[in-house]
Short mmCIF file of C-alpha atoms in Angstrom, two decimals:
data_model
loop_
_atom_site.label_atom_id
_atom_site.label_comp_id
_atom_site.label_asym_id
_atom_site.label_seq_id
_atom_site.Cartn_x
_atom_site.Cartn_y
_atom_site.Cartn_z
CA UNK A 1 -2.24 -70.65 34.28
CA UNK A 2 -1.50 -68.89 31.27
CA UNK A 3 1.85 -67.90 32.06
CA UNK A 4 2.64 -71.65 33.09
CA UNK A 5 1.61 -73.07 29.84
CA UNK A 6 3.89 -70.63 27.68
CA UNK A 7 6.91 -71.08 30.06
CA UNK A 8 6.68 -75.17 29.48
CA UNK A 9 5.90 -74.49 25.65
CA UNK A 10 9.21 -72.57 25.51
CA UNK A 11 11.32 -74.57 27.96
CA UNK A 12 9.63 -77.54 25.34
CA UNK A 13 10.81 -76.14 21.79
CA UNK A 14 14.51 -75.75 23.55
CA UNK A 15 15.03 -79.22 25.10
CA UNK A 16 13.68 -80.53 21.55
CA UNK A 17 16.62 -77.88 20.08
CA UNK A 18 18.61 -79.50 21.85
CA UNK A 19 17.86 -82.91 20.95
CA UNK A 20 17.70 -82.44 17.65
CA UNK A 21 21.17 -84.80 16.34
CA UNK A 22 21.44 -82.82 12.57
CA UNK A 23 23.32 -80.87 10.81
CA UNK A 24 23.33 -76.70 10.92
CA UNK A 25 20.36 -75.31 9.22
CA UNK A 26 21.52 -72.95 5.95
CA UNK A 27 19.88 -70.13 5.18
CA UNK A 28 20.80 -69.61 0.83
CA UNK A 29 20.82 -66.69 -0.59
CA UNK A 30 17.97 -66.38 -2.98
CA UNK A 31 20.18 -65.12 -5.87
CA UNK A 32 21.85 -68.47 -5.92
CA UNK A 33 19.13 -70.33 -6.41
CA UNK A 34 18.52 -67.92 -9.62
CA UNK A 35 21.86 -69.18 -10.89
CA UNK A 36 20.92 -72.56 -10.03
CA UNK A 37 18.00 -72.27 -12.14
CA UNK A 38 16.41 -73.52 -8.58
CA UNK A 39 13.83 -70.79 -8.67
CA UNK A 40 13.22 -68.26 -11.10
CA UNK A 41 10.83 -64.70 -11.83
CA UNK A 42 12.53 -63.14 -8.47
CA UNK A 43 10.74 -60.54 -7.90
CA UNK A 44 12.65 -56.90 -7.48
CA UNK A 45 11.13 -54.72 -4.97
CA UNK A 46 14.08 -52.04 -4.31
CA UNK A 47 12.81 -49.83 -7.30
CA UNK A 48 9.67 -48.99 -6.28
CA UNK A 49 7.72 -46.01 -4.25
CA UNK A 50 8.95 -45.56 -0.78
CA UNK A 51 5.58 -46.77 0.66
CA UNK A 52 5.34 -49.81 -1.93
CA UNK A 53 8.54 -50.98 -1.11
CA UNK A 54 7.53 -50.54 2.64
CA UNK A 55 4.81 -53.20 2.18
CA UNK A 56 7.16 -55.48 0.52
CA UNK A 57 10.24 -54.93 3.03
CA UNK A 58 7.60 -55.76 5.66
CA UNK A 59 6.33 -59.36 4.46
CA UNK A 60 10.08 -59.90 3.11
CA UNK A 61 11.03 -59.50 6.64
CA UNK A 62 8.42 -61.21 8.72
CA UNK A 63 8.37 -64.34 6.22
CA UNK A 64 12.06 -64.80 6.12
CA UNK A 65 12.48 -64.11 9.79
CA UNK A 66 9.71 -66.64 10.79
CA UNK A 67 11.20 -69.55 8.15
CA UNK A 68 14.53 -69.16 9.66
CA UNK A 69 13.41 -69.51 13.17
CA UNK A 70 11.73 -72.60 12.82
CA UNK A 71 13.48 -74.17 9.93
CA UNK A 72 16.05 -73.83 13.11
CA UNK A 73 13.91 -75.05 15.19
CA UNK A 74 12.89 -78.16 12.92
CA UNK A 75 16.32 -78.88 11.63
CA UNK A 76 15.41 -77.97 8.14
CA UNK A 77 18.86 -77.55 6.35
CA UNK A 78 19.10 -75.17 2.98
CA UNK A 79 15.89 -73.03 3.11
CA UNK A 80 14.94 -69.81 1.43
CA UNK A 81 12.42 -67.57 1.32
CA UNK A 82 11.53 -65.23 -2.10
CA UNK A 83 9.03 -63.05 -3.79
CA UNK A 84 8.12 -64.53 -7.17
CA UNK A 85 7.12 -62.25 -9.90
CA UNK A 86 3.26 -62.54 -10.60
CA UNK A 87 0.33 -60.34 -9.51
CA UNK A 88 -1.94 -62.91 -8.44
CA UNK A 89 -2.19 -63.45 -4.51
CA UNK A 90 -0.68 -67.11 -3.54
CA UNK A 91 2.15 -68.21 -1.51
CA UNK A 92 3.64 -72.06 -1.94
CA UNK A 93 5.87 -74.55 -0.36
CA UNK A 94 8.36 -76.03 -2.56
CA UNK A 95 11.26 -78.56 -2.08
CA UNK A 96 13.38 -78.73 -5.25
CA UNK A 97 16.48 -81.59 -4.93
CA UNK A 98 17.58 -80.36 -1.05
CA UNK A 99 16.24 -77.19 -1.00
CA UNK A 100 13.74 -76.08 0.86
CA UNK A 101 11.61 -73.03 -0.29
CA UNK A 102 8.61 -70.97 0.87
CA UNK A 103 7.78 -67.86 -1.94
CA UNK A 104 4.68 -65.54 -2.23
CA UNK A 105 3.84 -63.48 -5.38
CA UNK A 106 4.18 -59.97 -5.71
CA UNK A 107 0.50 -59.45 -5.84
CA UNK A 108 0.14 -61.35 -2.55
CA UNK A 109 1.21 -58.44 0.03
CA UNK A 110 -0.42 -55.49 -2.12
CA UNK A 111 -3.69 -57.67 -2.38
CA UNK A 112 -3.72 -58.94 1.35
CA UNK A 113 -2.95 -55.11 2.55
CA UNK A 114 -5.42 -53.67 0.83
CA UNK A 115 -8.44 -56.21 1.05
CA UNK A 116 -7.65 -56.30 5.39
CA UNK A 117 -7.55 -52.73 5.47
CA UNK A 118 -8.57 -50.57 8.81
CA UNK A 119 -11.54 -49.29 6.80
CA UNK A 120 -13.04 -52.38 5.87
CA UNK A 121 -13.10 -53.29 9.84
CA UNK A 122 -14.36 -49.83 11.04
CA UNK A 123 -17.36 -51.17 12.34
CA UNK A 124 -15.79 -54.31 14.19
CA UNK A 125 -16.64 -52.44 17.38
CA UNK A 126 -19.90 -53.42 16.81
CA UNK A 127 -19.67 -57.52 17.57
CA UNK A 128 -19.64 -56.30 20.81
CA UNK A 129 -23.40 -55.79 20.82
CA UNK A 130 -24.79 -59.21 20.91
CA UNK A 131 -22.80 -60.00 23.60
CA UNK A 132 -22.75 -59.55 27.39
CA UNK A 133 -21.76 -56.06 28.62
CA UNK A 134 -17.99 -56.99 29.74
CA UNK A 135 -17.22 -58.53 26.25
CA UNK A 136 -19.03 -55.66 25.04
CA UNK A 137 -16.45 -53.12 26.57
CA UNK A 138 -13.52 -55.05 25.73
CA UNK A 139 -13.91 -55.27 21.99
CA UNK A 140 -14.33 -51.14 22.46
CA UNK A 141 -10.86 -51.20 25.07
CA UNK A 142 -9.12 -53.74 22.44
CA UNK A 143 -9.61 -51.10 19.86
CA UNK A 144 -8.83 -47.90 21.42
CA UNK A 145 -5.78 -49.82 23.19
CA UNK A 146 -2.61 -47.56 22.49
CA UNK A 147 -0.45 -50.62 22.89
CA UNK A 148 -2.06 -52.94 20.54
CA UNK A 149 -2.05 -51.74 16.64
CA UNK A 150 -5.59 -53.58 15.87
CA UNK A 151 -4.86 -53.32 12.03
CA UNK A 152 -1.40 -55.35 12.38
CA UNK A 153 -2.61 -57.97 14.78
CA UNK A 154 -5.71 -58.64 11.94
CA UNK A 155 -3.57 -58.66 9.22
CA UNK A 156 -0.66 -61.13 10.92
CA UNK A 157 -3.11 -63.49 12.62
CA UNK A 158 -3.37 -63.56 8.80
CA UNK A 159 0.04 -63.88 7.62
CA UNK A 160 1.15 -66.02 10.31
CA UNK A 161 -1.96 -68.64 9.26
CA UNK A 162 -0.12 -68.60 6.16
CA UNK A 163 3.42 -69.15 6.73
CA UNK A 164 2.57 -71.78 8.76
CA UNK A 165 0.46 -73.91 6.30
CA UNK A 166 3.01 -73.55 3.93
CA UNK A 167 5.98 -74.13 6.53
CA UNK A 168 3.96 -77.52 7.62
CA UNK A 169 4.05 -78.21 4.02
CA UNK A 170 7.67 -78.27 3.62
CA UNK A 171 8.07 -80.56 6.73
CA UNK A 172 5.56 -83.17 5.02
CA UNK A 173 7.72 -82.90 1.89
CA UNK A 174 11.11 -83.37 4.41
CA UNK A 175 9.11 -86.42 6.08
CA UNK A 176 7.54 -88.14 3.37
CA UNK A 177 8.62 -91.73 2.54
CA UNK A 178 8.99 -91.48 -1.15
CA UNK A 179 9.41 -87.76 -2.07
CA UNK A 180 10.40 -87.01 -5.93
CA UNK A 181 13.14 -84.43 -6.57
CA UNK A 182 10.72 -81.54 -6.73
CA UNK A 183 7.28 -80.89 -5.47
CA UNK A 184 5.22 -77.13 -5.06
CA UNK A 185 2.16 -77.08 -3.14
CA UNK A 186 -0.40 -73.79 -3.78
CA UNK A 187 -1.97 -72.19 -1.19
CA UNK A 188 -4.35 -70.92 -4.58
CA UNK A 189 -6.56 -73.31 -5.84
CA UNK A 190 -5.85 -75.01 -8.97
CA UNK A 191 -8.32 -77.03 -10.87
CA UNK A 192 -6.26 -79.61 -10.91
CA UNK A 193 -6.96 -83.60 -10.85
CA UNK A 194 -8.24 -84.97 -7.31
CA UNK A 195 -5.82 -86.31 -5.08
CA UNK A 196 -6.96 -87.04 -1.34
CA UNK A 197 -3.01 -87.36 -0.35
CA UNK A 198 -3.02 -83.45 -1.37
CA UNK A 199 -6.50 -82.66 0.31
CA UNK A 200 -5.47 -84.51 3.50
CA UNK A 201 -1.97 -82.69 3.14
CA UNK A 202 -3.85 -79.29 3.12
CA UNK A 203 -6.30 -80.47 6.10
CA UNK A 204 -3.49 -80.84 8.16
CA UNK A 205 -1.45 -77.80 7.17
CA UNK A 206 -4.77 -75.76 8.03
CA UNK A 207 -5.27 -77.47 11.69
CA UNK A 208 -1.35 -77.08 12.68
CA UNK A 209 -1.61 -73.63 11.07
CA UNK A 210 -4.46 -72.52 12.95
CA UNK A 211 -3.08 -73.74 16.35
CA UNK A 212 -0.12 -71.50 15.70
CA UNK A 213 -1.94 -68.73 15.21
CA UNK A 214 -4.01 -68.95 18.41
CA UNK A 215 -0.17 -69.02 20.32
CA UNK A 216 0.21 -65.56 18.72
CA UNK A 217 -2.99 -64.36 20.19
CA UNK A 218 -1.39 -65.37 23.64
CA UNK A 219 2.21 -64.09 23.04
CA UNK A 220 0.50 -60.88 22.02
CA UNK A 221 -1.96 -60.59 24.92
CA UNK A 222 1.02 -61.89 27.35
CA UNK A 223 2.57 -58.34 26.38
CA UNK A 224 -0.21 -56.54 28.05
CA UNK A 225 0.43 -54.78 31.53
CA UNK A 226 -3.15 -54.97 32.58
CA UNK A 227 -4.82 -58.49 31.29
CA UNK A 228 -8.09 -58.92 31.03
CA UNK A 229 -9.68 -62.11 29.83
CA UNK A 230 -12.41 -60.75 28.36
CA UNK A 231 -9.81 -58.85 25.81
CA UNK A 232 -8.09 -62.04 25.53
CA UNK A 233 -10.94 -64.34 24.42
CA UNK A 234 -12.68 -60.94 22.14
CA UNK A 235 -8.52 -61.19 20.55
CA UNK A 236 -9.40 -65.33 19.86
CA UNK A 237 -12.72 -64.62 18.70
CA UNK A 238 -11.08 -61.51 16.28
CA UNK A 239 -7.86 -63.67 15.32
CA UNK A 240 -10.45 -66.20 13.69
CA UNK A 241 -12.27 -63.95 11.95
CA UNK A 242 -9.29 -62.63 9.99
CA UNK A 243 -8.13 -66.39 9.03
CA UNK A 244 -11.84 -67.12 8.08
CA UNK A 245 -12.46 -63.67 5.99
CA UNK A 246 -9.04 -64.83 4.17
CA UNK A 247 -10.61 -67.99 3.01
CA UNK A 248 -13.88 -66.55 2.36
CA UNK A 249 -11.97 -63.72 -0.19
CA UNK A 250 -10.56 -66.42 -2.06
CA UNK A 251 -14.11 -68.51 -1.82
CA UNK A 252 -16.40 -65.91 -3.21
CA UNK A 253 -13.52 -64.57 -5.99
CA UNK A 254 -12.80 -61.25 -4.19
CA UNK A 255 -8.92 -61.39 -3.43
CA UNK A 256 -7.50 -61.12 -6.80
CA UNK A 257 -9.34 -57.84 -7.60
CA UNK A 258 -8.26 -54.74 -7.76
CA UNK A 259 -10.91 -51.88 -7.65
CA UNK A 260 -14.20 -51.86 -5.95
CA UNK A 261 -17.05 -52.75 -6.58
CA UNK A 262 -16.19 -56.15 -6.34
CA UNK A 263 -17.62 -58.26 -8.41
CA UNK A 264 -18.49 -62.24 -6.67
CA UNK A 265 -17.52 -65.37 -8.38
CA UNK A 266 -18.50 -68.07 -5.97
CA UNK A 267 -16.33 -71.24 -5.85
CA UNK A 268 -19.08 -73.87 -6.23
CA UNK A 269 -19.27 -76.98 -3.33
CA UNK A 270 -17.73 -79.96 -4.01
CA UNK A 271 -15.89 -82.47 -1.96
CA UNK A 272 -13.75 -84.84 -4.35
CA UNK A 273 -12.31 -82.43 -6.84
CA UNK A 274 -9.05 -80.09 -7.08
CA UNK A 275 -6.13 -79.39 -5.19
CA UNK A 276 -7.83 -78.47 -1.65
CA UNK A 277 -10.62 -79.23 0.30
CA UNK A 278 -13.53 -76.76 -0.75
CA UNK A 279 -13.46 -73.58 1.24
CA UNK A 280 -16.11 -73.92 3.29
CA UNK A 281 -15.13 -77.38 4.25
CA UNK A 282 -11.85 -75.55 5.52
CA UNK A 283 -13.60 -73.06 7.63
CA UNK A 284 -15.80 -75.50 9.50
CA UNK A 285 -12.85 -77.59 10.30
CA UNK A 286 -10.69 -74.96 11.43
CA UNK A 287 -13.52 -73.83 13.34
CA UNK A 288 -13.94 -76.74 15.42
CA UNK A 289 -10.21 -77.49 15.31
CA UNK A 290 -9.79 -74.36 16.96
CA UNK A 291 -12.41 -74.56 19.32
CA UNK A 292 -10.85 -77.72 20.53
CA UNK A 293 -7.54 -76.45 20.83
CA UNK A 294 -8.88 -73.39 22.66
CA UNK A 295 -10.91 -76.14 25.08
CA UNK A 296 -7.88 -77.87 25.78
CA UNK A 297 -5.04 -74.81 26.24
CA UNK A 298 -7.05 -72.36 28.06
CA UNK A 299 -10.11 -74.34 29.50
CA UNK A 300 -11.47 -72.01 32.03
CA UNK A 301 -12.20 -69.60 29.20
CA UNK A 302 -15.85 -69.03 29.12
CA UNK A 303 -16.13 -69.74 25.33
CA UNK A 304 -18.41 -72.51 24.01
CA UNK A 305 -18.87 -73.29 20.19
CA UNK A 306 -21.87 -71.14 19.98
CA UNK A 307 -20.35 -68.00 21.15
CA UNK A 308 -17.04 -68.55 19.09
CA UNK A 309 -19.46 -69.00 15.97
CA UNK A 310 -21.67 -65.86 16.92
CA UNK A 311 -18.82 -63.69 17.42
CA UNK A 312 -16.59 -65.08 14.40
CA UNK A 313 -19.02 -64.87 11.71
CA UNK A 314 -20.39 -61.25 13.59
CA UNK A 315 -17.07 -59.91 12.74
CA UNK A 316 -16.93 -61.54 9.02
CA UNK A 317 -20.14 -59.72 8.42
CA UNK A 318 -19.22 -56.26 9.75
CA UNK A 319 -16.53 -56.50 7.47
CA UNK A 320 -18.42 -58.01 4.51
CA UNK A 321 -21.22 -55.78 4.38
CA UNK A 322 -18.33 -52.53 4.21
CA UNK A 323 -16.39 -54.16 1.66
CA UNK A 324 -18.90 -55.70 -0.37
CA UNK A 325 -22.09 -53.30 0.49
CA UNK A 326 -24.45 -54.88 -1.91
CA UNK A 327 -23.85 -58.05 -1.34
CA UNK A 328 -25.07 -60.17 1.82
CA UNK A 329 -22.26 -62.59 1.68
CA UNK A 330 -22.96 -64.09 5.13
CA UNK A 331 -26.15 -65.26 4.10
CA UNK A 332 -24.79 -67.07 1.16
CA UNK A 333 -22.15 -68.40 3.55
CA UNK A 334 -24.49 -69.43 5.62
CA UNK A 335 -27.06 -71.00 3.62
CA UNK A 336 -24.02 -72.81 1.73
CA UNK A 337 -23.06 -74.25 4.96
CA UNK A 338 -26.45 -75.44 6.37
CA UNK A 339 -27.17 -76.92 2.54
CA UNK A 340 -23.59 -79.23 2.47
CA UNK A 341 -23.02 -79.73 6.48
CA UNK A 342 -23.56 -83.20 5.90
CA UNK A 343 -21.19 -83.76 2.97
CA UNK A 344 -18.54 -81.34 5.16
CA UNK A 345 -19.20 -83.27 8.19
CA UNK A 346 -18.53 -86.80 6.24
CA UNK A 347 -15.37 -85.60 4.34
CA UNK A 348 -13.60 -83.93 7.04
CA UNK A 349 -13.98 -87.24 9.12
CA UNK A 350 -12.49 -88.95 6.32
CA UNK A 351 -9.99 -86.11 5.88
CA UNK A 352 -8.93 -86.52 9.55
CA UNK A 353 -9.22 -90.27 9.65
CA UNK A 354 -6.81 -90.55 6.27
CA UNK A 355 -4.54 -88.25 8.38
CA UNK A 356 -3.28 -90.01 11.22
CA UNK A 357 -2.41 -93.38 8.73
CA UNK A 358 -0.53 -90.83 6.47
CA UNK A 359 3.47 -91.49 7.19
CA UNK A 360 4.58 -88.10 6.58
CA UNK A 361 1.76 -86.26 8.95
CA UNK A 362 2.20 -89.13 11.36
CA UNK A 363 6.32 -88.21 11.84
CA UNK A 364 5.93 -84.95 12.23
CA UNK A 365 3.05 -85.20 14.74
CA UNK A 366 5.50 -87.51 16.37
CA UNK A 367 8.07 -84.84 16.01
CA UNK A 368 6.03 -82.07 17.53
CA UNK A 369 5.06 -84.76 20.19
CA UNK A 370 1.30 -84.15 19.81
CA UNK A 371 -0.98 -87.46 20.83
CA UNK A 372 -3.38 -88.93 17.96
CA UNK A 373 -5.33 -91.90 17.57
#
């Protein structure tokens, strides 16, 4: 059943190749754009340590690799990806006259390596406990398996969430009606004025984001000689996780520092304010956005919402409690969430319902030939 569904998904994104009536998509050269004065603070890797410059060859690589292949795909012409010059962690969409640009910051890839380190999930082997005796043994199998490296699928169920929200931004900026001549969206929040066309913008970045990392889960697990679904549904359960722990370090003021002990600086709720939805308000609706989209892909998967949120949050607190040891995080997450469910539940139905009337969102749904109402 599996195999089906990825064989129609691929024979899909080719016939809609194929379809597609424009014109060659152009990858520019980044230094251009310097002398442009398109972008600017490019940020040099090449004379850095040999392991430094590792890290940044690596997300250079993947990012640019990934935008080509579905700016392709999409028939998004003059696209770039760069490395901008600041040590904060953020990466942003931005569509400047007809080019089309996805950047992170310098600090993102040091920051992101080093807060979803292998030591900080040392313990993950633990989620397995609460759970039945064959999940259980595959969390232990997944990370002892010689053909999966655990600490690169965490950390690009990650990256992949990423470049994804920020790709989907750039198609809303290519579909929208009445675009200006430049506009950057921030995957960082800025305290900036409230505007529900942004939050609504960011909502559905999140959902389309999420969905694409759950088809990396499968193309990873396809890999596998001997597949087990139990090692499959423990690699949904752990893909979630790492998107939800990335919120939750920019939610409680972690990602940006540098040496432990880490200090918390809780973002405080709120619903109509800033540039994004609050992050808790993102985590339960990529939650249940994902546990729908697992429902309706791989329903004979013996996953219901309880058991995704047990084993989700299990794994955020194994790696909470190592990387901030005296602080119970989950609790505050917790209580947060059972204090503003209400509010959360209200605004992301407004979110969604906003969504499907807004003209840019509603083309490229149409686009990626996914149903709404």
């Amino acid at each position: 059943m599996f195999l089906v569904k990825l064989k129609c998904e691929n024979k899909n994104r080719k016939e809609n190749r194929l379809k597609t009536n424009l014109a060659k998509t152009k990858y520019i050269n980044r230094q251009l754009l310097v002398e442009k004065k398109i972008i600017n603070d490019l940020f040099d890797y090449q004379g850095f340590d040999e392991s430094i410059k590792q890290v940044y060859q690596y997300y250079d690589t993947v990012f640019s690799t990934w935008l080509k292949e579905y700016a392709d795909c999409f028939g998004i012409e003059n696209y770039c990806f760069f490395i901008k010059n600041n040590n904060k962690s953020n990466a942003f969409a931005l569509r400047k006259k007809e080019y089309n640009i996805i950047g992170i910051t310098n600090g993102y890839p040091i920051l992101m390596n080093d807060k979803l380190s292998s030591k900080y999930f040392r313990d993950i082997a633990l989620a397995g406990i609460l759970n039945e005796p064959d999940i259980s043994e595959a969390y232990c199998e997944l990370i002892n398996n010689n053909y999966c490296d655990f600490h690169k699928f965490i950390l690009n169920c990650s990256l992949r969430f990423t470049f994804h929200h920020e790709f989907q931004h750039l198609l809303q900026m290519n579909f929208e009606r009445n675009n200006s001549d430049e506009i950057t969206l921030n995957e960082y929040l800025e305290m900036s004025k409230y505007d529900i066309k942004k939050h609504v913008w960011e909502f559905d970045a999140d959902r389309i984001s999420s969905h694409e990392v759950l088809k990396y889960v499968f193309s990873v697990y396809s890999k596998y000689s001997l597949k087990n679904e139990k090692k499959f549904i423990c690699m949904l359960y752990i893909s979630v996780a790492s998107v939800l722990v990335t919120l939750n370090l920019f939610y409680f003021g972690i990602i940006n520092q540098i040496e432990s002990p880490y200090r918390i600086d809780k973002i405080p709720f709120y619903t109509e304010m800033y540039s994004h939805p609050h992050p808790l308000a993102r985590c339960i609706y990529i939650m249940e956005y994902i546990f729908e989209c697992i429902m309706n892909d791989f329903p004979t998967l013996e996953i219901t919402a309880q058991k995704m949120l047990i084993n989700t949050t299990g794994i955020m607190k194994l790696y909470f409690d190592v990387i901030v040891p005296e602080n119970n995080i989950m609790n505050t997450f917790f209580d947060e969430m059972i204090l503003h469910i209400n509010e959360i539940n209200e605004y992301n139905k407004r979110l969604y319902n906003y969504a499907i009337k807004d003209y840019a969102i509603k083309g490229i749904l149409l686009k990626r030939n996914i149903s709404f109402d």
